[in-house]
């Protein structure tokens, strides 16, 4: 396995993705990780990530230099390389100017790290740079602007690159990382099947004969977590599905069907739509909506969970990005687990221990795992849907009438997205209902009805998103169908804002 030290780069999760793409397991730890923990991981190699700091900054992140004496290869990327060079007595030059963008590498050697590299374009994003390398190191690549674009210490197997091999712009970045994994002689056996086997065993030995409760939202993460736990302990797992009345058209029924027929688990369905709608009456502020929905969910979930005798664990579908993001960039308190969106936080009185079997996986790995576990595509490839559901897609007050209008419009969009083969391509596609009426004309009549907005985005992780360039003909068809088929809407707009600065949801 490979240990990645997170110096705060926005790309550190990408490094992990690249390593795992080569069937090598890896974990990301903050720089203040103890040598004891590092040794316990028994890594075959270490990658030091980039980061926004300068090593000259007060409090800049540092990892215990004892890692360089472990006898295993280390690859420093950008700040990681500067940290390594500085530690060994080389000179890092502080610069006020950043080098950002493409550069072309001139390779001084074509072995180990650069074996079989043909395309030498790389992506730079740095301020400081290396002025002189320490004793025992040699320069293995330079660029027009960067005399030390890569270096190595051949005896100690230490490598540094100033550019970012983990980003797509570095054409042969994958190969460079592959080469580093070969230098480390990594065992390449990280597959979803092996992960599932090991995790199932681990869950069994943790839970023993106790009971686990899990909040099913109908989304990919909680479903995959539930199936994994179910494979480990069978009916010792009870799932609770709270229908908050804020789901899309026919969603509760469809989910119920998929969950019961395909997953064959012990699931308790709670029909709480009326309670949620009553609690949301006249509420217009988005954060107030979220709070009300979150708290009521906890209350109902808690009440239901209390009926389960001897419940000792709460299963959650927390993913690795949530775990990483919940740490402070420079290694503050480690691994404070974010409360799951759809569970809304663990009620203290429940006194349950957490089981989070997906906490080391990325979203696409969860999908691959879901397929490995035999979960149908319709479940595995569902677009993300927020816990507060349609409540944050109806701007302003939520009423039965508005819910019905939005459900119909949204169903048309989704039907068209699916039949155009766009569903998997889009990260999310949905309709937002605005509390604004505009004038229109239908036949010989004047209309004065609501406006809705189509939102469709592409994204890898929801941290950033781009508005989807949907074909005009497609938009025309959806708009025409919504206006003609949905009573209450006479105008459709298309949202062409990206995140940032906009967000995916409107509230
Ligand atoms: P934004 O709107 O912040 O959304 O760009 C990023 C992703 O998070 C989802 N989202 C939520 N999910 N509870 C959730 O469970 C929420 O309150 C919530 N708000 C946004 C959103 O759908 C997108 O996938």
Short mmCIF file of C-alpha atoms and ligand atoms in Angstrom, two decimals:
data_model
loop_
_atom_site.label_atom_id
_atom_site.label_comp_id
_atom_site.label_asym_id
_atom_site.label_seq_id
_atom_site.Cartn_x
_atom_site.Cartn_y
_atom_site.Cartn_z
CA UNK A 1 0.00 0.00 0.00
CA UNK A 2 0.96 3.61 -0.53
CA UNK A 3 0.70 6.29 2.12
CA UNK A 4 -0.08 9.80 0.87
CA UNK A 5 0.78 12.71 3.11
CA UNK A 6 -1.70 15.52 2.59
CA UNK A 7 0.03 18.90 2.57
CA UNK A 8 -3.22 20.58 1.61
CA UNK A 9 -3.19 20.39 -2.18
CA UNK A 10 -6.50 20.63 -3.97
CA UNK A 11 -5.24 17.64 -5.98
CA UNK A 12 -4.50 15.20 -3.17
CA UNK A 13 -7.60 13.09 -3.77
CA UNK A 14 -6.54 12.83 -7.40
CA UNK A 15 -3.22 11.33 -6.33
CA UNK A 16 -5.14 8.66 -4.45
CA UNK A 17 -7.36 8.04 -7.47
CA UNK A 18 -4.33 7.57 -9.71
CA UNK A 19 -2.69 5.13 -7.31
CA UNK A 20 -5.86 3.06 -6.98
CA UNK A 21 -6.34 3.05 -10.75
CA UNK A 22 -3.22 0.90 -10.79
CA UNK A 23 -4.82 -1.58 -8.36
CA UNK A 24 -2.72 -0.36 -5.44
CA UNK A 25 -4.44 0.48 -2.18
CA UNK A 26 -3.58 3.82 -0.59
CA UNK A 27 -4.60 6.04 2.30
CA UNK A 28 -4.24 9.77 2.84
CA UNK A 29 -2.99 11.00 6.20
CA UNK A 30 -2.38 14.55 7.49
CA UNK A 31 1.24 15.67 8.01
CA UNK A 32 1.02 15.37 11.80
CA UNK A 33 0.47 11.61 11.56
CA UNK A 34 2.74 9.82 14.05
CA UNK A 35 5.60 7.58 12.97
CA UNK A 36 3.89 4.85 14.94
CA UNK A 37 0.79 5.09 12.72
CA UNK A 38 2.94 5.28 9.59
CA UNK A 39 4.87 2.13 10.54
CA UNK A 40 1.64 0.35 11.44
CA UNK A 41 0.37 1.00 7.87
CA UNK A 42 3.47 -0.81 6.60
CA UNK A 43 3.54 1.23 3.37
CA UNK A 44 5.53 0.11 0.35
CA UNK A 45 6.08 3.75 -0.57
CA UNK A 46 5.10 7.29 0.43
CA UNK A 47 3.87 10.19 -1.70
CA UNK A 48 4.14 13.72 -0.31
CA UNK A 49 1.42 15.86 -1.88
CA UNK A 50 1.64 19.44 -3.02
CA UNK A 51 0.17 22.24 -0.96
CA UNK A 52 -0.49 25.97 -0.90
CA UNK A 53 2.20 26.86 1.67
CA UNK A 54 5.80 27.91 1.25
CA UNK A 55 8.22 25.95 3.43
CA UNK A 56 9.32 29.34 4.74
CA UNK A 57 5.84 30.17 6.04
CA UNK A 58 5.47 30.07 9.78
CA UNK A 59 3.62 26.90 10.70
CA UNK A 60 4.01 25.42 7.21
CA UNK A 61 3.09 21.72 7.29
CA UNK A 62 5.82 19.21 8.03
CA UNK A 63 5.85 15.47 8.32
CA UNK A 64 8.30 13.59 10.58
CA UNK A 65 11.57 13.43 8.53
CA UNK A 66 12.08 9.90 9.92
CA UNK A 67 9.98 8.77 6.92
CA UNK A 68 13.11 9.24 4.78
CA UNK A 69 14.93 6.60 6.87
CA UNK A 70 12.33 3.87 6.49
CA UNK A 71 14.13 2.39 3.49
CA UNK A 72 11.07 2.78 1.25
CA UNK A 73 10.76 5.00 -1.85
CA UNK A 74 9.30 8.49 -1.40
CA UNK A 75 7.89 10.72 -4.14
CA UNK A 76 7.52 14.41 -3.34
CA UNK A 77 5.16 16.40 -5.56
CA UNK A 78 5.54 20.22 -5.74
CA UNK A 79 5.52 21.37 -2.10
CA UNK A 80 6.26 17.72 -1.19
CA UNK A 81 9.45 17.85 -3.24
CA UNK A 82 10.40 21.23 -1.75
CA UNK A 83 9.89 19.84 1.75
CA UNK A 84 12.13 16.86 0.92
CA UNK A 85 14.88 18.95 -0.68
CA UNK A 86 14.78 21.46 2.20
CA UNK A 87 14.97 18.66 4.77
CA UNK A 88 18.13 17.29 3.14
CA UNK A 89 19.82 20.72 3.05
CA UNK A 90 19.04 21.87 -0.49
CA UNK A 91 17.92 25.43 -1.25
CA UNK A 92 14.34 26.38 -2.03
CA UNK A 93 13.91 29.82 -3.54
CA UNK A 94 11.01 31.89 -2.37
CA UNK A 95 9.15 33.48 -5.20
CA UNK A 96 6.32 35.95 -5.34
CA UNK A 97 5.43 34.90 -8.86
CA UNK A 98 3.58 31.66 -9.57
CA UNK A 99 4.35 29.45 -12.54
CA UNK A 100 1.03 28.11 -13.73
CA UNK A 101 0.19 26.07 -16.79
CA UNK A 102 1.80 23.79 -19.34
CA UNK A 103 5.54 23.23 -19.57
CA UNK A 104 7.68 20.84 -21.51
CA UNK A 105 10.09 18.57 -19.63
CA UNK A 106 13.62 17.93 -20.83
CA UNK A 107 14.39 14.52 -19.39
CA UNK A 108 17.97 13.84 -18.23
CA UNK A 109 17.26 10.16 -17.70
CA UNK A 110 14.71 7.78 -19.10
CA UNK A 111 14.81 5.14 -16.41
CA UNK A 112 12.77 4.41 -13.28
CA UNK A 113 10.42 7.40 -12.74
CA UNK A 114 10.59 8.39 -16.40
CA UNK A 115 10.76 4.92 -18.00
CA UNK A 116 8.76 4.80 -21.25
CA UNK A 117 7.73 8.46 -21.08
CA UNK A 118 7.29 9.81 -24.58
CA UNK A 119 5.06 12.86 -24.17
CA UNK A 120 6.89 15.26 -21.89
CA UNK A 121 4.21 17.94 -21.47
CA UNK A 122 3.46 18.59 -17.83
CA UNK A 123 1.33 20.86 -15.66
CA UNK A 124 2.99 23.36 -13.31
CA UNK A 125 1.35 25.20 -10.46
CA UNK A 126 3.88 26.53 -7.99
CA UNK A 127 5.35 29.63 -6.42
CA UNK A 128 8.64 28.59 -4.79
CA UNK A 129 11.16 26.51 -6.68
CA UNK A 130 14.33 24.51 -6.02
CA UNK A 131 17.54 26.53 -6.36
CA UNK A 132 20.04 23.83 -5.48
CA UNK A 133 19.70 20.15 -4.73
CA UNK A 134 21.26 18.47 -1.67
CA UNK A 135 24.24 16.08 -1.74
CA UNK A 136 23.41 12.70 -3.18
CA UNK A 137 20.54 14.06 -5.33
CA UNK A 138 20.67 14.55 -9.09
CA UNK A 139 18.47 16.53 -11.47
CA UNK A 140 16.49 14.26 -13.79
CA UNK A 141 14.39 16.85 -15.66
CA UNK A 142 14.23 20.59 -16.28
CA UNK A 143 11.96 22.95 -18.17
CA UNK A 144 12.53 26.36 -19.73
CA UNK A 145 11.49 28.08 -16.48
CA UNK A 146 12.36 25.45 -13.90
CA UNK A 147 15.95 24.17 -13.72
CA UNK A 148 14.95 21.48 -11.18
CA UNK A 149 11.68 20.11 -12.54
CA UNK A 150 12.48 16.65 -11.16
CA UNK A 151 15.25 15.14 -9.04
CA UNK A 152 16.16 11.87 -7.38
CA UNK A 153 18.42 10.33 -4.78
CA UNK A 154 19.21 7.00 -6.48
CA UNK A 155 20.52 5.14 -3.40
CA UNK A 156 17.71 6.21 -1.08
CA UNK A 157 15.02 5.92 -3.79
CA UNK A 158 13.78 9.45 -3.12
CA UNK A 159 12.11 11.28 -6.01
CA UNK A 160 10.77 14.78 -6.44
CA UNK A 161 8.74 16.42 -9.18
CA UNK A 162 7.88 20.10 -9.34
CA UNK A 163 4.98 19.48 -11.73
CA UNK A 164 1.73 17.63 -10.99
CA UNK A 165 1.68 14.10 -12.44
CA UNK A 166 -1.76 13.49 -10.91
CA UNK A 167 -3.64 15.99 -13.11
CA UNK A 168 -4.93 15.11 -16.58
CA UNK A 169 -2.93 17.96 -18.16
CA UNK A 170 0.30 16.06 -17.48
CA UNK A 171 -0.15 13.73 -20.42
CA UNK A 172 1.87 10.82 -19.12
CA UNK A 173 1.22 11.54 -15.44
CA UNK A 174 -0.49 8.16 -14.99
CA UNK A 175 2.59 6.41 -16.35
CA UNK A 176 4.87 8.40 -14.03
CA UNK A 177 2.79 7.31 -11.04
CA UNK A 178 2.73 3.76 -12.40
CA UNK A 179 6.54 3.89 -12.61
CA UNK A 180 6.76 5.06 -9.00
CA UNK A 181 4.54 2.16 -7.92
CA UNK A 182 6.89 -0.22 -9.76
CA UNK A 183 9.87 1.35 -7.99
CA UNK A 184 8.02 0.65 -4.72
CA UNK A 185 7.36 -2.93 -5.86
CA UNK A 186 3.76 -2.46 -4.80
CA UNK A 187 1.41 -5.39 -4.56
CA UNK A 188 -1.23 -4.66 -7.19
CA UNK A 189 -4.21 -6.49 -5.81
CA UNK A 190 -6.66 -3.70 -4.89
CA UNK A 191 -9.89 -4.72 -6.52
CA UNK A 192 -13.49 -4.21 -5.53
CA UNK A 193 -13.86 -7.96 -5.00
CA UNK A 194 -10.93 -8.04 -2.57
CA UNK A 195 -12.19 -4.91 -0.83
CA UNK A 196 -15.66 -6.41 -0.44
CA UNK A 197 -14.28 -9.68 0.96
CA UNK A 198 -12.04 -7.98 3.51
CA UNK A 199 -14.67 -5.45 4.57
CA UNK A 200 -17.33 -8.10 5.06
CA UNK A 201 -14.95 -10.04 7.33
CA UNK A 202 -14.11 -6.87 9.25
CA UNK A 203 -17.79 -5.99 9.78
CA UNK A 204 -18.47 -9.52 11.04
CA UNK A 205 -15.70 -9.42 13.58
CA UNK A 206 -16.67 -5.93 14.79
CA UNK A 207 -20.41 -6.48 15.09
CA UNK A 208 -20.34 -10.07 16.37
CA UNK A 209 -23.89 -10.91 17.50
CA UNK A 210 -25.07 -7.32 18.00
CA UNK A 211 -27.60 -5.32 15.94
CA UNK A 212 -26.94 -2.54 13.39
CA UNK A 213 -29.38 0.16 12.24
CA UNK A 214 -28.94 2.11 9.04
CA UNK A 215 -30.84 5.02 7.50
CA UNK A 216 -31.56 4.19 3.86
CA UNK A 217 -32.06 7.27 1.70
CA UNK A 218 -32.45 5.47 -1.62
CA UNK A 219 -29.16 6.99 -2.78
CA UNK A 220 -26.15 5.02 -3.97
CA UNK A 221 -24.03 5.38 -0.85
CA UNK A 222 -26.48 4.24 1.81
CA UNK A 223 -27.72 1.40 -0.42
CA UNK A 224 -24.23 0.06 -1.09
CA UNK A 225 -23.31 0.38 2.60
CA UNK A 226 -26.49 -1.49 3.53
CA UNK A 227 -25.85 -4.34 1.08
CA UNK A 228 -22.27 -4.71 2.26
CA UNK A 229 -23.31 -4.82 5.91
CA UNK A 230 -26.17 -7.16 5.06
CA UNK A 231 -23.78 -9.56 3.34
CA UNK A 232 -21.72 -9.59 6.52
CA UNK A 233 -24.40 -9.96 9.20
CA UNK A 234 -27.71 -10.69 7.42
CA UNK A 235 -30.77 -9.91 9.48
CA UNK A 236 -28.80 -8.38 12.32
CA UNK A 237 -29.09 -5.27 10.10
CA UNK A 238 -32.31 -3.25 10.14
CA UNK A 239 -32.70 -0.44 7.62
CA UNK A 240 -35.00 2.49 8.20
CA UNK A 241 -36.38 4.41 5.25
CA UNK A 242 -38.10 7.66 6.17
CA UNK A 243 -40.34 8.98 3.41
CA UNK A 244 -40.33 12.72 4.12
CA UNK A 245 -42.86 13.51 1.40
CA UNK A 246 -40.22 15.55 -0.38
CA UNK A 247 -39.21 12.91 -2.90
CA UNK A 248 -39.69 13.08 -6.65
CA UNK A 249 -42.65 11.68 -8.57
CA UNK A 250 -43.25 7.98 -7.80
CA UNK A 251 -39.84 7.85 -6.13
CA UNK A 252 -40.98 6.40 -2.81
CA UNK A 253 -42.87 3.59 -4.53
CA UNK A 254 -40.06 2.81 -6.97
CA UNK A 255 -37.47 2.83 -4.22
CA UNK A 256 -39.60 0.60 -2.05
CA UNK A 257 -39.90 -1.85 -4.90
CA UNK A 258 -36.18 -1.89 -5.76
CA UNK A 259 -35.15 -2.06 -2.13
CA UNK A 260 -37.49 -4.87 -1.15
CA UNK A 261 -37.30 -7.02 -4.27
CA UNK A 262 -33.65 -6.58 -5.12
CA UNK A 263 -32.01 -6.05 -1.82
CA UNK A 264 -34.14 -8.42 0.25
CA UNK A 265 -33.22 -6.79 3.50
CA UNK A 266 -35.03 -6.09 6.67
CA UNK A 267 -36.39 -2.58 5.89
CA UNK A 268 -38.82 -0.48 7.90
CA UNK A 269 -40.64 2.17 5.88
CA UNK A 270 -41.91 5.20 7.74
CA UNK A 271 -44.44 7.37 5.97
CA UNK A 272 -43.81 10.80 7.48
CA UNK A 273 -44.77 13.13 4.62
CA UNK A 274 -47.55 14.89 6.54
CA UNK A 275 -45.30 15.56 9.52
CA UNK A 276 -42.61 17.15 7.34
CA UNK A 277 -45.05 19.27 5.38
CA UNK A 278 -46.68 20.53 8.58
CA UNK A 279 -43.30 21.41 10.08
CA UNK A 280 -42.33 23.30 6.91
CA UNK A 281 -45.52 25.35 6.67
CA UNK A 282 -44.74 29.00 5.77
CA UNK A 283 -40.98 28.42 6.10
CA UNK A 284 -39.07 30.15 3.30
CA UNK A 285 -35.47 30.43 4.49
CA UNK A 286 -33.29 27.65 2.96
CA UNK A 287 -31.23 27.03 6.07
CA UNK A 288 -34.35 26.99 8.25
CA UNK A 289 -35.82 24.36 5.88
CA UNK A 290 -32.66 22.25 6.19
CA UNK A 291 -32.66 22.51 9.98
CA UNK A 292 -36.33 21.57 10.30
CA UNK A 293 -35.96 18.63 7.92
CA UNK A 294 -32.71 17.44 9.53
CA UNK A 295 -34.07 17.63 13.08
CA UNK A 296 -37.37 15.98 12.25
CA UNK A 297 -35.53 13.22 10.43
CA UNK A 298 -33.40 12.54 13.49
CA UNK A 299 -36.47 12.53 15.73
CA UNK A 300 -38.33 10.02 13.54
CA UNK A 301 -35.27 7.89 12.87
CA UNK A 302 -34.42 7.84 16.57
CA UNK A 303 -37.93 6.81 17.52
CA UNK A 304 -37.87 3.97 15.01
CA UNK A 305 -34.36 2.86 15.92
CA UNK A 306 -35.31 2.66 19.60
CA UNK A 307 -37.75 -0.10 18.70
CA UNK A 308 -34.83 -2.28 17.63
CA UNK A 309 -33.63 -4.37 20.55
CA UNK A 310 -29.89 -4.36 21.32
CA UNK A 311 -28.96 -1.93 18.56
CA UNK A 312 -25.28 -1.22 19.13
CA UNK A 313 -24.15 0.26 15.80
CA UNK A 314 -25.27 2.87 13.30
CA UNK A 315 -24.27 2.06 9.73
CA UNK A 316 -23.54 5.04 7.45
CA UNK A 317 -22.53 5.49 3.82
CA UNK A 318 -19.86 8.11 4.52
CA UNK A 319 -17.36 8.39 1.64
CA UNK A 320 -13.65 9.09 1.66
CA UNK A 321 -13.93 12.68 0.36
CA UNK A 322 -16.16 13.50 3.38
CA UNK A 323 -13.58 11.98 5.71
CA UNK A 324 -10.71 13.91 4.14
CA UNK A 325 -12.59 17.19 3.89
CA UNK A 326 -13.54 17.05 7.54
CA UNK A 327 -9.88 17.34 8.51
CA UNK A 328 -8.24 20.73 8.60
CA UNK A 329 -5.84 21.18 5.70
CA UNK A 330 -2.71 21.25 7.80
CA UNK A 331 -3.51 18.25 9.88
CA UNK A 332 -5.55 19.63 12.76
CA UNK A 333 -7.66 17.22 14.69
CA UNK A 334 -7.60 14.06 12.62
CA UNK A 335 -10.62 12.36 11.05
CA UNK A 336 -13.55 14.07 12.69
CA UNK A 337 -16.27 12.28 10.74
CA UNK A 338 -18.76 14.58 9.05
CA UNK A 339 -22.32 13.77 9.90
CA UNK A 340 -23.93 12.05 6.94
CA UNK A 341 -26.10 14.39 4.86
CA UNK A 342 -29.08 12.13 4.90
CA UNK A 343 -28.84 11.01 8.48
CA UNK A 344 -28.22 14.54 9.66
CA UNK A 345 -26.02 13.69 12.60
CA UNK A 346 -25.98 11.06 15.27
CA UNK A 347 -28.32 11.75 18.18
CA UNK A 348 -26.14 11.50 21.27
CA UNK A 349 -28.81 9.74 23.28
CA UNK A 350 -28.73 6.84 20.82
CA UNK A 351 -25.32 5.94 22.06
CA UNK A 352 -24.45 3.94 18.95
CA UNK A 353 -21.04 3.23 17.54
CA UNK A 354 -20.48 4.06 13.87
CA UNK A 355 -19.87 1.56 11.10
CA UNK A 356 -18.79 3.27 7.90
CA UNK A 357 -17.68 0.58 5.46
CA UNK A 358 -17.26 3.00 2.53
CA UNK A 359 -15.12 5.48 4.36
CA UNK A 360 -12.05 4.70 2.23
CA UNK A 361 -13.84 4.79 -1.13
CA UNK A 362 -14.47 7.43 -3.76
CA UNK A 363 -17.87 7.77 -5.44
CA UNK A 364 -16.94 5.88 -8.61
CA UNK A 365 -15.44 3.09 -6.49
CA UNK A 366 -18.70 2.88 -4.54
CA UNK A 367 -20.53 2.43 -7.84
CA UNK A 368 -18.07 -0.30 -8.90
CA UNK A 369 -18.53 -1.96 -5.51
CA UNK A 370 -22.32 -1.76 -5.87
CA UNK A 371 -22.09 -3.55 -9.22
CA UNK A 372 -19.71 -6.12 -7.71
CA UNK A 373 -22.30 -6.76 -4.99
CA UNK A 374 -25.01 -7.32 -7.58
CA UNK A 375 -26.96 -4.11 -6.99
CA UNK A 376 -28.98 -3.19 -10.10
CA UNK A 377 -27.78 -0.36 -12.35
CA UNK A 378 -30.92 1.65 -11.66
CA UNK A 379 -29.69 2.00 -8.08
CA UNK A 380 -25.95 2.17 -8.63
CA UNK A 381 -26.19 4.91 -11.25
CA UNK A 382 -28.75 7.14 -9.54
CA UNK A 383 -27.83 10.80 -9.70
CA UNK A 384 -27.24 12.34 -6.25
CA UNK A 385 -30.35 13.71 -4.58
CA UNK A 386 -30.14 16.00 -1.55
CA UNK A 387 -31.48 14.88 1.83
CA UNK A 388 -33.91 17.86 2.06
CA UNK A 389 -35.21 16.79 -1.35
CA UNK A 390 -37.65 18.99 -3.25
CA UNK A 391 -37.88 21.36 -0.28
CA UNK A 392 -34.71 23.08 -1.49
CA UNK A 393 -35.87 23.02 -5.11
CA UNK A 394 -39.10 24.89 -4.40
CA UNK A 395 -37.89 28.39 -3.68
CA UNK A 396 -39.88 30.01 -0.93
CA UNK A 397 -42.82 28.32 0.70
CA UNK A 398 -43.50 24.61 0.20
CA UNK A 399 -47.09 23.62 -0.44
CA UNK A 400 -48.78 20.45 -1.69
CA UNK A 401 -49.70 22.30 -4.88
CA UNK A 402 -46.13 23.43 -5.57
CA UNK A 403 -44.77 19.97 -4.80
CA UNK A 404 -47.18 18.46 -7.33
CA UNK A 405 -46.22 21.00 -10.02
CA UNK A 406 -42.50 20.48 -9.48
CA UNK A 407 -42.87 16.68 -9.44
CA UNK A 408 -44.58 16.70 -12.82
CA UNK A 409 -42.08 19.05 -14.43
CA UNK A 410 -39.12 17.18 -12.97
CA UNK A 411 -40.49 13.83 -14.16
CA UNK A 412 -40.69 15.17 -17.73
CA UNK A 413 -37.09 16.38 -17.62
CA UNK A 414 -35.82 13.07 -16.21
CA UNK A 415 -37.81 11.06 -18.74
CA UNK A 416 -36.29 13.07 -21.59
CA UNK A 417 -32.79 12.94 -20.09
CA UNK A 418 -33.05 9.16 -19.88
CA UNK A 419 -34.44 8.67 -23.35
CA UNK A 420 -31.74 10.92 -24.83
CA UNK A 421 -29.13 8.68 -23.11
CA UNK A 422 -27.86 11.60 -21.03
CA UNK A 423 -28.61 10.33 -17.52
CA UNK A 424 -25.18 8.84 -16.71
CA UNK A 425 -23.35 11.68 -18.41
CA UNK A 426 -24.92 14.32 -16.18
CA UNK A 427 -23.93 14.57 -12.55
CA UNK A 428 -27.38 15.94 -11.75
CA UNK A 429 -30.36 17.08 -13.77
CA UNK A 430 -33.47 18.50 -12.16
CA UNK A 431 -36.08 21.23 -12.20
CA UNK A 432 -36.32 24.12 -9.75
CA UNK A 433 -39.64 25.89 -9.14
CA UNK A 434 -39.52 29.64 -8.65
CA UNK A 435 -42.17 31.47 -6.62
CA UNK A 436 -42.52 33.90 -9.52
CA UNK A 437 -45.51 34.13 -11.83
CA UNK A 438 -45.20 35.57 -15.28
CA UNK A 439 -47.70 36.39 -17.99
CA UNK A 440 -48.16 34.05 -20.92
CA UNK A 441 -50.65 33.24 -23.58
CA UNK A 442 -52.20 29.87 -24.25
CA UNK A 443 -54.74 29.62 -27.06
CA UNK A 444 -56.66 32.86 -26.73
CA UNK A 445 -56.17 33.08 -23.00
CA UNK A 446 -53.86 35.07 -20.85
CA UNK A 447 -52.01 32.90 -18.30
CA UNK A 448 -50.29 34.00 -15.11
CA UNK A 449 -48.32 31.04 -13.83
CA UNK A 450 -45.07 29.89 -12.25
CA UNK A 451 -41.63 29.88 -13.84
CA UNK A 452 -39.38 26.85 -13.55
CA UNK A 453 -35.70 26.41 -14.25
CA UNK A 454 -33.90 23.42 -15.69
CA UNK A 455 -30.61 22.72 -13.94
CA UNK A 456 -28.23 20.20 -15.48
CA UNK A 457 -24.59 19.97 -14.53
CA UNK A 458 -21.52 17.88 -15.20
CA UNK A 459 -19.15 17.29 -12.33
CA UNK A 460 -16.73 14.75 -10.90
CA UNK A 461 -17.38 15.30 -7.21
CA UNK A 462 -19.86 18.20 -6.77
CA UNK A 463 -17.06 20.42 -5.45
CA UNK A 464 -17.03 22.15 -8.81
CA UNK A 465 -19.57 21.79 -11.58
CA UNK A 466 -20.17 23.09 -15.06
CA UNK A 467 -23.56 23.72 -16.63
CA UNK A 468 -24.24 21.05 -19.20
CA UNK A 469 -24.18 22.11 -22.84
CA UNK A 470 -27.47 20.37 -23.61
CA UNK A 471 -28.54 20.48 -27.27
CA UNK A 472 -31.03 23.24 -28.09
CA UNK A 473 -33.44 20.72 -29.62
CA UNK A 474 -33.41 18.77 -26.38
CA UNK A 475 -34.12 21.90 -24.30
CA UNK A 476 -36.85 22.93 -26.73
CA UNK A 477 -38.56 19.58 -26.37
CA UNK A 478 -38.42 19.60 -22.56
CA UNK A 479 -39.62 23.20 -22.37
CA UNK A 480 -42.50 22.56 -24.72
CA UNK A 481 -43.55 19.41 -22.88
CA UNK A 482 -43.42 21.09 -19.46
CA UNK A 483 -45.44 24.10 -20.57
CA UNK A 484 -47.99 21.97 -22.38
CA UNK A 485 -48.31 19.16 -19.87
CA UNK A 486 -47.82 20.77 -16.47
CA UNK A 487 -50.67 22.89 -15.22
CA UNK A 488 -49.18 25.83 -13.30
CA UNK A 489 -46.02 26.49 -15.33
CA UNK A 490 -45.97 28.79 -18.36
CA UNK A 491 -42.28 29.65 -18.60
CA UNK A 492 -39.09 27.54 -18.55
CA UNK A 493 -35.55 28.90 -18.16
CA UNK A 494 -32.18 27.14 -18.40
CA UNK A 495 -29.57 27.79 -15.72
CA UNK A 496 -26.18 28.54 -17.32
CA UNK A 497 -24.17 29.16 -14.15
CA UNK A 498 -21.21 27.07 -13.06
CA UNK A 499 -20.06 26.20 -9.56
CA UNK A 500 -18.30 28.22 -8.28
CA UNK A 501 -19.57 30.91 -8.02
CA UNK A 502 -23.11 29.46 -8.18
CA UNK A 503 -23.95 26.20 -6.38
CA UNK A 504 -25.63 23.18 -7.90
CA UNK A 505 -28.84 23.51 -5.91
CA UNK A 506 -30.65 26.85 -5.88
CA UNK A 507 -31.06 26.90 -2.10
P1 LIG B 1 -24.36 22.55 -3.85
O1 LIG B 1 -25.75 23.04 -4.04
O2 LIG B 1 -23.77 22.94 -2.53
O3 LIG B 1 -24.50 20.97 -3.81
O4 LIG B 1 -23.45 22.86 -5.00
C1 LIG B 1 -23.42 20.04 -3.84
C2 LIG B 1 -24.01 18.65 -3.78
O5 LIG B 1 -24.63 18.45 -2.49
C3 LIG B 1 -26.00 18.21 -2.63
N1 LIG B 1 -26.65 18.96 -1.55
C4 LIG B 1 -27.13 18.38 -0.44
N2 LIG B 1 -27.21 17.09 -0.09
N3 LIG B 1 -28.26 17.72 1.93
C5 LIG B 1 -27.80 16.77 1.08
O6 LIG B 1 -27.92 15.58 1.43
C6 LIG B 1 -28.23 19.04 1.63
O7 LIG B 1 -28.68 19.88 2.41
C7 LIG B 1 -27.63 19.38 0.38
N4 LIG B 1 -27.42 20.56 -0.24
C8 LIG B 1 -26.82 20.29 -1.43
C9 LIG B 1 -26.39 18.70 -4.02
O8 LIG B 1 -27.51 18.02 -4.53
C10 LIG B 1 -25.12 18.42 -4.78
O9 LIG B 1 -25.05 17.05 -5.18
#
